[in-house]
Amino acid sequence: MALSIGSKKIKTAVFISGRGSNLKSLIKFSKQKKSPIVIELILSNNVKSRGLKFSKLFNIKKKIFNFKNKKIAEKKILNELEKRNIKLICLAGFMKILSKSFIKKFNGKILNIHPSLLPKYRGLNTHKRAILNKDRYSGCTVHYVNHKLDSGKIVIQKKVKILKKDTPKSLANRILIQEHKLYPKAISKVFNP
Ligand code: GRF
């Protein structure tokens, strides 16, 4: 008898805080035959995240956790992930920093996408900082998550040229187009090296 689609795929949770455009690109990727992952859960710290709409659109379970008490939130999240046998977390615009103990306890891989060529410009306002520094290139990076902000081992990067007329917004838009391609590529690289 044929196995149900996705039965052997890596169960993945995507963590978001806002718009969710990377989430959307990951969902689309996960539906391709060649994708090593299946997205089982969308998780957010923010009930107002626009990206939560993709839960209904694509029929994926969503969960919202209040991070006012981070310890409690992380404990509940770990339970949820364990219950669903989640083996990959993709952070996609998730604005909370996961604790060292959460990262240690999670029985799987955690990836993040960041809009700069790490190790340059960890943290926020990456595009503005790259333009102010008169860099010729910026880009995006997918990396493993460790306990230091935007500092884990790099999986893959994509360079994007900074144009003279660029504003942080125009640069962000061009980089975002690349992010949507890079995250799926990184996942393929991690699971089918
Ligand atoms: C992206 O630029 C991502 O690199 C950064 O936050 C933004 C999230 O955008 N970490 P979206 O919510 O995926 O549209």
mmCIF file of C-alpha atoms and ligand atoms in Angstrom:
data_model
loop_
_atom_site.group_PDB
_atom_site.id
_atom_site.type_symbol
_atom_site.label_atom_id
_atom_site.label_comp_id
_atom_site.label_asym_id
_atom_site.label_seq_id
_atom_site.Cartn_x
_atom_site.Cartn_y
_atom_site.Cartn_z
ATOM 1 C CA MET A 1 0.000 0.000 0.000
ATOM 2 C CA ALA A 2 1.244 3.490 -0.805
ATOM 3 C CA LEU A 3 2.401 5.553 2.137
ATOM 4 C CA SER A 4 0.677 8.864 2.634
ATOM 5 C CA ILE A 5 2.486 11.818 1.102
ATOM 6 C CA GLY A 6 4.972 13.368 3.457
ATOM 7 C CA SER A 7 5.073 10.413 5.812
ATOM 8 C CA LYS A 8 8.836 10.216 5.562
ATOM 9 C CA LYS A 9 9.467 13.913 5.398
ATOM 10 C CA ILE A 10 11.044 15.862 8.219
ATOM 11 C CA LYS A 11 8.373 17.373 10.394
ATOM 12 C CA THR A 12 8.968 21.090 10.563
ATOM 13 C CA ALA A 13 7.684 24.027 12.582
ATOM 14 C CA VAL A 14 8.059 27.573 11.262
ATOM 15 C CA PHE A 15 8.298 30.323 13.879
ATOM 16 C CA ILE A 16 7.129 33.796 12.826
ATOM 17 C CA SER A 17 6.365 37.164 14.380
ATOM 18 C CA GLY A 18 5.129 39.230 11.443
ATOM 19 C CA ARG A 19 4.409 39.263 7.720
ATOM 20 C CA GLY A 20 5.333 35.651 6.981
ATOM 21 C CA SER A 21 6.561 35.937 3.402
ATOM 22 C CA ASN A 22 9.382 33.471 4.093
ATOM 23 C CA LEU A 23 6.851 31.164 5.720
ATOM 24 C CA LYS A 24 4.810 31.279 2.513
ATOM 25 C CA SER A 25 7.824 30.432 0.391
ATOM 26 C CA LEU A 26 8.682 27.526 2.713
ATOM 27 C CA ILE A 27 5.123 26.197 2.546
ATOM 28 C CA LYS A 28 5.223 26.312 -1.267
ATOM 29 C CA PHE A 29 8.572 24.539 -1.254
ATOM 30 C CA SER A 30 7.357 21.898 1.196
ATOM 31 C CA LYS A 31 4.602 20.935 -1.218
ATOM 32 C CA GLN A 32 7.084 19.993 -3.927
ATOM 33 C CA LYS A 33 7.918 16.329 -4.289
ATOM 34 C CA LYS A 34 11.653 17.016 -3.925
ATOM 35 C CA SER A 35 11.207 18.810 -0.590
ATOM 36 C CA PRO A 36 12.689 16.939 2.380
ATOM 37 C CA ILE A 37 10.307 18.686 4.805
ATOM 38 C CA VAL A 38 6.634 18.876 5.631
ATOM 39 C CA ILE A 39 5.370 21.855 7.622
ATOM 40 C CA GLU A 40 3.259 20.644 10.521
ATOM 41 C CA LEU A 41 3.067 23.765 12.637
ATOM 42 C CA ILE A 42 3.160 27.553 12.399
ATOM 43 C CA LEU A 43 4.153 29.089 15.694
ATOM 44 C CA SER A 44 4.084 32.735 16.696
ATOM 45 C CA ASN A 45 4.673 34.893 19.766
ATOM 46 C CA ASN A 46 2.310 37.491 18.343
ATOM 47 C CA VAL A 47 -1.370 36.994 17.734
ATOM 48 C CA LYS A 48 -1.295 39.867 15.237
ATOM 49 C CA SER A 49 1.315 38.274 12.947
ATOM 50 C CA ARG A 50 0.037 38.718 9.410
ATOM 51 C CA GLY A 51 1.663 35.425 8.472
ATOM 52 C CA LEU A 52 -0.792 33.510 10.653
ATOM 53 C CA LYS A 53 -3.276 33.771 7.777
ATOM 54 C CA PHE A 54 -1.283 31.081 5.975
ATOM 55 C CA SER A 55 -2.464 28.594 8.582
ATOM 56 C CA LYS A 56 -6.002 28.710 7.252
ATOM 57 C CA LEU A 57 -4.984 29.140 3.613
ATOM 58 C CA PHE A 58 -2.809 26.042 3.611
ATOM 59 C CA ASN A 59 -4.530 24.109 6.354
ATOM 60 C CA ILE A 60 -1.559 24.038 8.722
ATOM 61 C CA LYS A 61 -2.010 24.022 12.484
ATOM 62 C CA LYS A 62 -1.062 27.307 14.224
ATOM 63 C CA LYS A 63 -0.150 28.001 17.819
ATOM 64 C CA ILE A 64 0.465 31.285 19.592
ATOM 65 C CA PHE A 65 2.598 31.495 22.717
ATOM 66 C CA ASN A 66 2.855 34.517 24.951
ATOM 67 C CA PHE A 67 6.512 35.241 25.679
ATOM 68 C CA LYS A 68 5.867 37.494 28.675
ATOM 69 C CA ASN A 69 7.207 34.615 30.697
ATOM 70 C CA LYS A 70 9.793 33.158 28.331
ATOM 71 C CA LYS A 71 10.597 30.152 30.511
ATOM 72 C CA ILE A 72 6.989 29.016 30.591
ATOM 73 C CA ALA A 73 6.489 29.760 26.883
ATOM 74 C CA GLU A 74 9.547 27.731 25.916
ATOM 75 C CA LYS A 75 8.500 24.823 28.101
ATOM 76 C CA LYS A 76 5.074 24.736 26.467
ATOM 77 C CA ILE A 77 6.647 25.015 23.029
ATOM 78 C CA LEU A 78 9.027 22.119 23.691
ATOM 79 C CA ASN A 79 6.055 19.974 24.739
ATOM 80 C CA GLU A 80 4.170 20.901 21.607
ATOM 81 C CA LEU A 81 7.156 20.130 19.374
ATOM 82 C CA GLU A 82 7.751 16.818 21.064
ATOM 83 C CA LYS A 83 4.091 15.870 20.806
ATOM 84 C CA ARG A 84 4.202 16.485 17.056
ATOM 85 C CA ASN A 85 7.594 14.876 16.553
ATOM 86 C CA ILE A 86 9.014 18.071 15.074
ATOM 87 C CA LYS A 87 12.657 17.683 14.036
ATOM 88 C CA LEU A 88 13.295 21.021 12.333
ATOM 89 C CA ILE A 89 12.506 24.567 13.412
ATOM 90 C CA CYS A 90 12.756 27.292 10.784
ATOM 91 C CA LEU A 91 12.845 30.764 12.269
ATOM 92 C CA ALA A 92 11.421 33.175 9.705
ATOM 93 C CA GLY A 93 11.168 36.701 11.015
ATOM 94 C CA PHE A 94 10.782 35.413 14.576
ATOM 95 C CA MET A 95 11.597 38.339 16.861
ATOM 96 C CA LYS A 96 12.271 36.484 20.117
ATOM 97 C CA ILE A 97 15.629 35.092 21.120
ATOM 98 C CA LEU A 98 15.424 31.432 22.095
ATOM 99 C CA SER A 99 17.246 30.548 25.303
ATOM 100 C CA LYS A 100 20.367 28.442 25.486
ATOM 101 C CA SER A 101 18.446 25.792 27.385
ATOM 102 C CA PHE A 102 15.658 25.638 24.759
ATOM 103 C CA ILE A 103 18.229 25.185 21.993
ATOM 104 C CA LYS A 104 19.962 22.461 23.993
ATOM 105 C CA LYS A 105 16.765 20.627 24.843
ATOM 106 C CA PHE A 106 15.216 20.672 21.355
ATOM 107 C CA ASN A 107 15.814 17.357 19.735
ATOM 108 C CA GLY A 108 16.460 18.560 16.190
ATOM 109 C CA LYS A 109 17.883 21.315 14.034
ATOM 110 C CA ILE A 110 17.102 25.027 14.237
ATOM 111 C CA LEU A 111 17.689 27.314 11.252
ATOM 112 C CA ASN A 112 17.245 31.051 10.810
ATOM 113 C CA ILE A 113 17.253 33.434 7.857
ATOM 114 C CA HIS A 114 18.912 36.788 8.322
ATOM 115 C CA PRO A 115 18.929 39.719 5.880
ATOM 116 C CA SER A 116 22.668 40.421 5.695
ATOM 117 C CA LEU A 117 25.883 38.711 4.764
ATOM 118 C CA LEU A 118 26.737 37.407 8.211
ATOM 119 C CA PRO A 119 28.924 37.849 10.211
ATOM 120 C CA LYS A 120 28.282 41.428 9.077
ATOM 121 C CA TYR A 121 25.285 43.186 10.626
ATOM 122 C CA ARG A 122 23.853 40.876 13.223
ATOM 123 C CA GLY A 123 20.632 42.144 14.755
ATOM 124 C CA LEU A 124 18.293 44.771 13.357
ATOM 125 C CA ASN A 125 18.380 47.501 10.671
ATOM 126 C CA THR A 126 20.776 45.537 8.506
ATOM 127 C CA HIS A 127 19.942 47.302 5.225
ATOM 128 C CA LYS A 128 20.326 50.787 6.654
ATOM 129 C CA ARG A 129 23.667 49.864 8.186
ATOM 130 C CA ALA A 130 24.966 48.332 4.949
ATOM 131 C CA ILE A 131 23.992 51.450 2.961
ATOM 132 C CA LEU A 132 25.446 53.863 5.551
ATOM 133 C CA ASN A 133 28.696 51.906 5.500
ATOM 134 C CA LYS A 134 28.770 52.283 1.707
ATOM 135 C CA ASP A 135 29.060 48.524 1.216
ATOM 136 C CA ARG A 136 28.930 47.379 -2.403
ATOM 137 C CA TYR A 137 27.084 44.189 -1.546
ATOM 138 C CA SER A 138 24.643 42.968 1.010
ATOM 139 C CA GLY A 139 22.506 39.842 0.909
ATOM 140 C CA CYS A 140 21.035 37.145 3.067
ATOM 141 C CA THR A 141 22.215 34.187 5.112
ATOM 142 C CA VAL A 142 20.664 30.977 6.373
ATOM 143 C CA HIS A 143 22.439 29.741 9.487
ATOM 144 C CA TYR A 144 22.074 27.321 12.373
ATOM 145 C CA VAL A 145 20.844 28.900 15.561
ATOM 146 C CA ASN A 146 23.038 28.865 18.622
ATOM 147 C CA HIS A 147 22.724 30.801 21.857
ATOM 148 C CA LYS A 148 24.399 33.938 20.444
ATOM 149 C CA LEU A 149 22.325 36.217 18.208
ATOM 150 C CA ASP A 150 22.803 35.560 14.471
ATOM 151 C CA SER A 151 26.078 33.751 15.155
ATOM 152 C CA GLY A 152 25.568 30.056 14.388
ATOM 153 C CA LYS A 153 27.276 28.131 11.615
ATOM 154 C CA ILE A 154 26.418 29.445 8.147
ATOM 155 C CA VAL A 155 24.604 27.076 5.782
ATOM 156 C CA ILE A 156 24.382 29.263 2.691
ATOM 157 C CA GLN A 157 24.491 32.907 1.611
ATOM 158 C CA LYS A 158 23.365 34.952 -1.376
ATOM 159 C CA LYS A 159 24.984 38.245 -2.337
ATOM 160 C CA VAL A 160 22.907 41.151 -3.611
ATOM 161 C CA LYS A 161 24.469 44.268 -5.159
ATOM 162 C CA ILE A 162 23.709 47.566 -3.450
ATOM 163 C CA LEU A 163 22.713 50.196 -6.016
ATOM 164 C CA LYS A 164 23.549 53.904 -5.696
ATOM 165 C CA LYS A 165 19.864 54.794 -5.589
ATOM 166 C CA ASP A 166 19.012 52.166 -2.952
ATOM 167 C CA THR A 167 17.078 53.056 0.175
ATOM 168 C CA PRO A 168 16.853 50.544 3.044
ATOM 169 C CA LYS A 169 13.388 49.688 1.734
ATOM 170 C CA SER A 170 14.351 49.099 -1.898
ATOM 171 C CA LEU A 171 17.345 47.026 -0.824
ATOM 172 C CA ALA A 172 15.178 45.036 1.614
ATOM 173 C CA ASN A 173 12.719 44.275 -1.183
ATOM 174 C CA ARG A 174 15.423 42.983 -3.525
ATOM 175 C CA ILE A 175 17.021 40.904 -0.789
ATOM 176 C CA LEU A 176 13.653 39.471 0.238
ATOM 177 C CA ILE A 177 13.176 38.032 -3.259
ATOM 178 C CA GLN A 178 16.466 36.180 -2.765
ATOM 179 C CA GLU A 179 15.513 35.084 0.759
ATOM 180 C CA HIS A 180 12.507 33.273 -0.647
ATOM 181 C CA LYS A 181 14.806 31.210 -2.869
ATOM 182 C CA LEU A 182 17.625 30.811 -0.371
ATOM 183 C CA TYR A 183 15.707 29.266 2.532
ATOM 184 C CA PRO A 184 14.415 26.285 0.497
ATOM 185 C CA LYS A 185 17.881 25.880 -1.003
ATOM 186 C CA ALA A 186 19.437 25.815 2.473
ATOM 187 C CA ILE A 187 17.000 23.139 3.628
ATOM 188 C CA SER A 188 17.807 20.986 0.620
ATOM 189 C CA LYS A 189 21.496 21.440 1.387
ATOM 190 C CA VAL A 190 21.087 20.486 5.043
ATOM 191 C CA PHE A 191 19.089 17.320 4.369
ATOM 192 C CA ASN A 192 20.504 16.143 1.016
ATOM 193 C CA PRO A 193 24.107 17.280 1.189
HETATM 194 C C1 GRF B 1 13.144 38.739 6.680
HETATM 195 O O1 GRF B 1 13.842 39.788 6.059
HETATM 196 C C2 GRF B 1 14.076 37.842 7.441
HETATM 197 O O2 GRF B 1 15.337 37.732 6.856
HETATM 198 C C3 GRF B 1 14.203 38.555 8.763
HETATM 199 O O3 GRF B 1 12.919 39.058 9.007
HETATM 200 C C4 GRF B 1 12.224 39.257 7.773
HETATM 201 C C5 GRF B 1 10.958 38.468 7.874
HETATM 202 O O4 GRF B 1 10.114 38.676 6.784
HETATM 203 N N1 GRF B 1 14.703 37.670 9.773
HETATM 204 P P1 GRF B 1 8.856 37.754 6.548
HETATM 205 O O5 GRF B 1 8.039 37.788 7.828
HETATM 206 O O6 GRF B 1 9.342 36.366 6.241
HETATM 207 O O7 GRF B 1 8.101 38.352 5.397
#
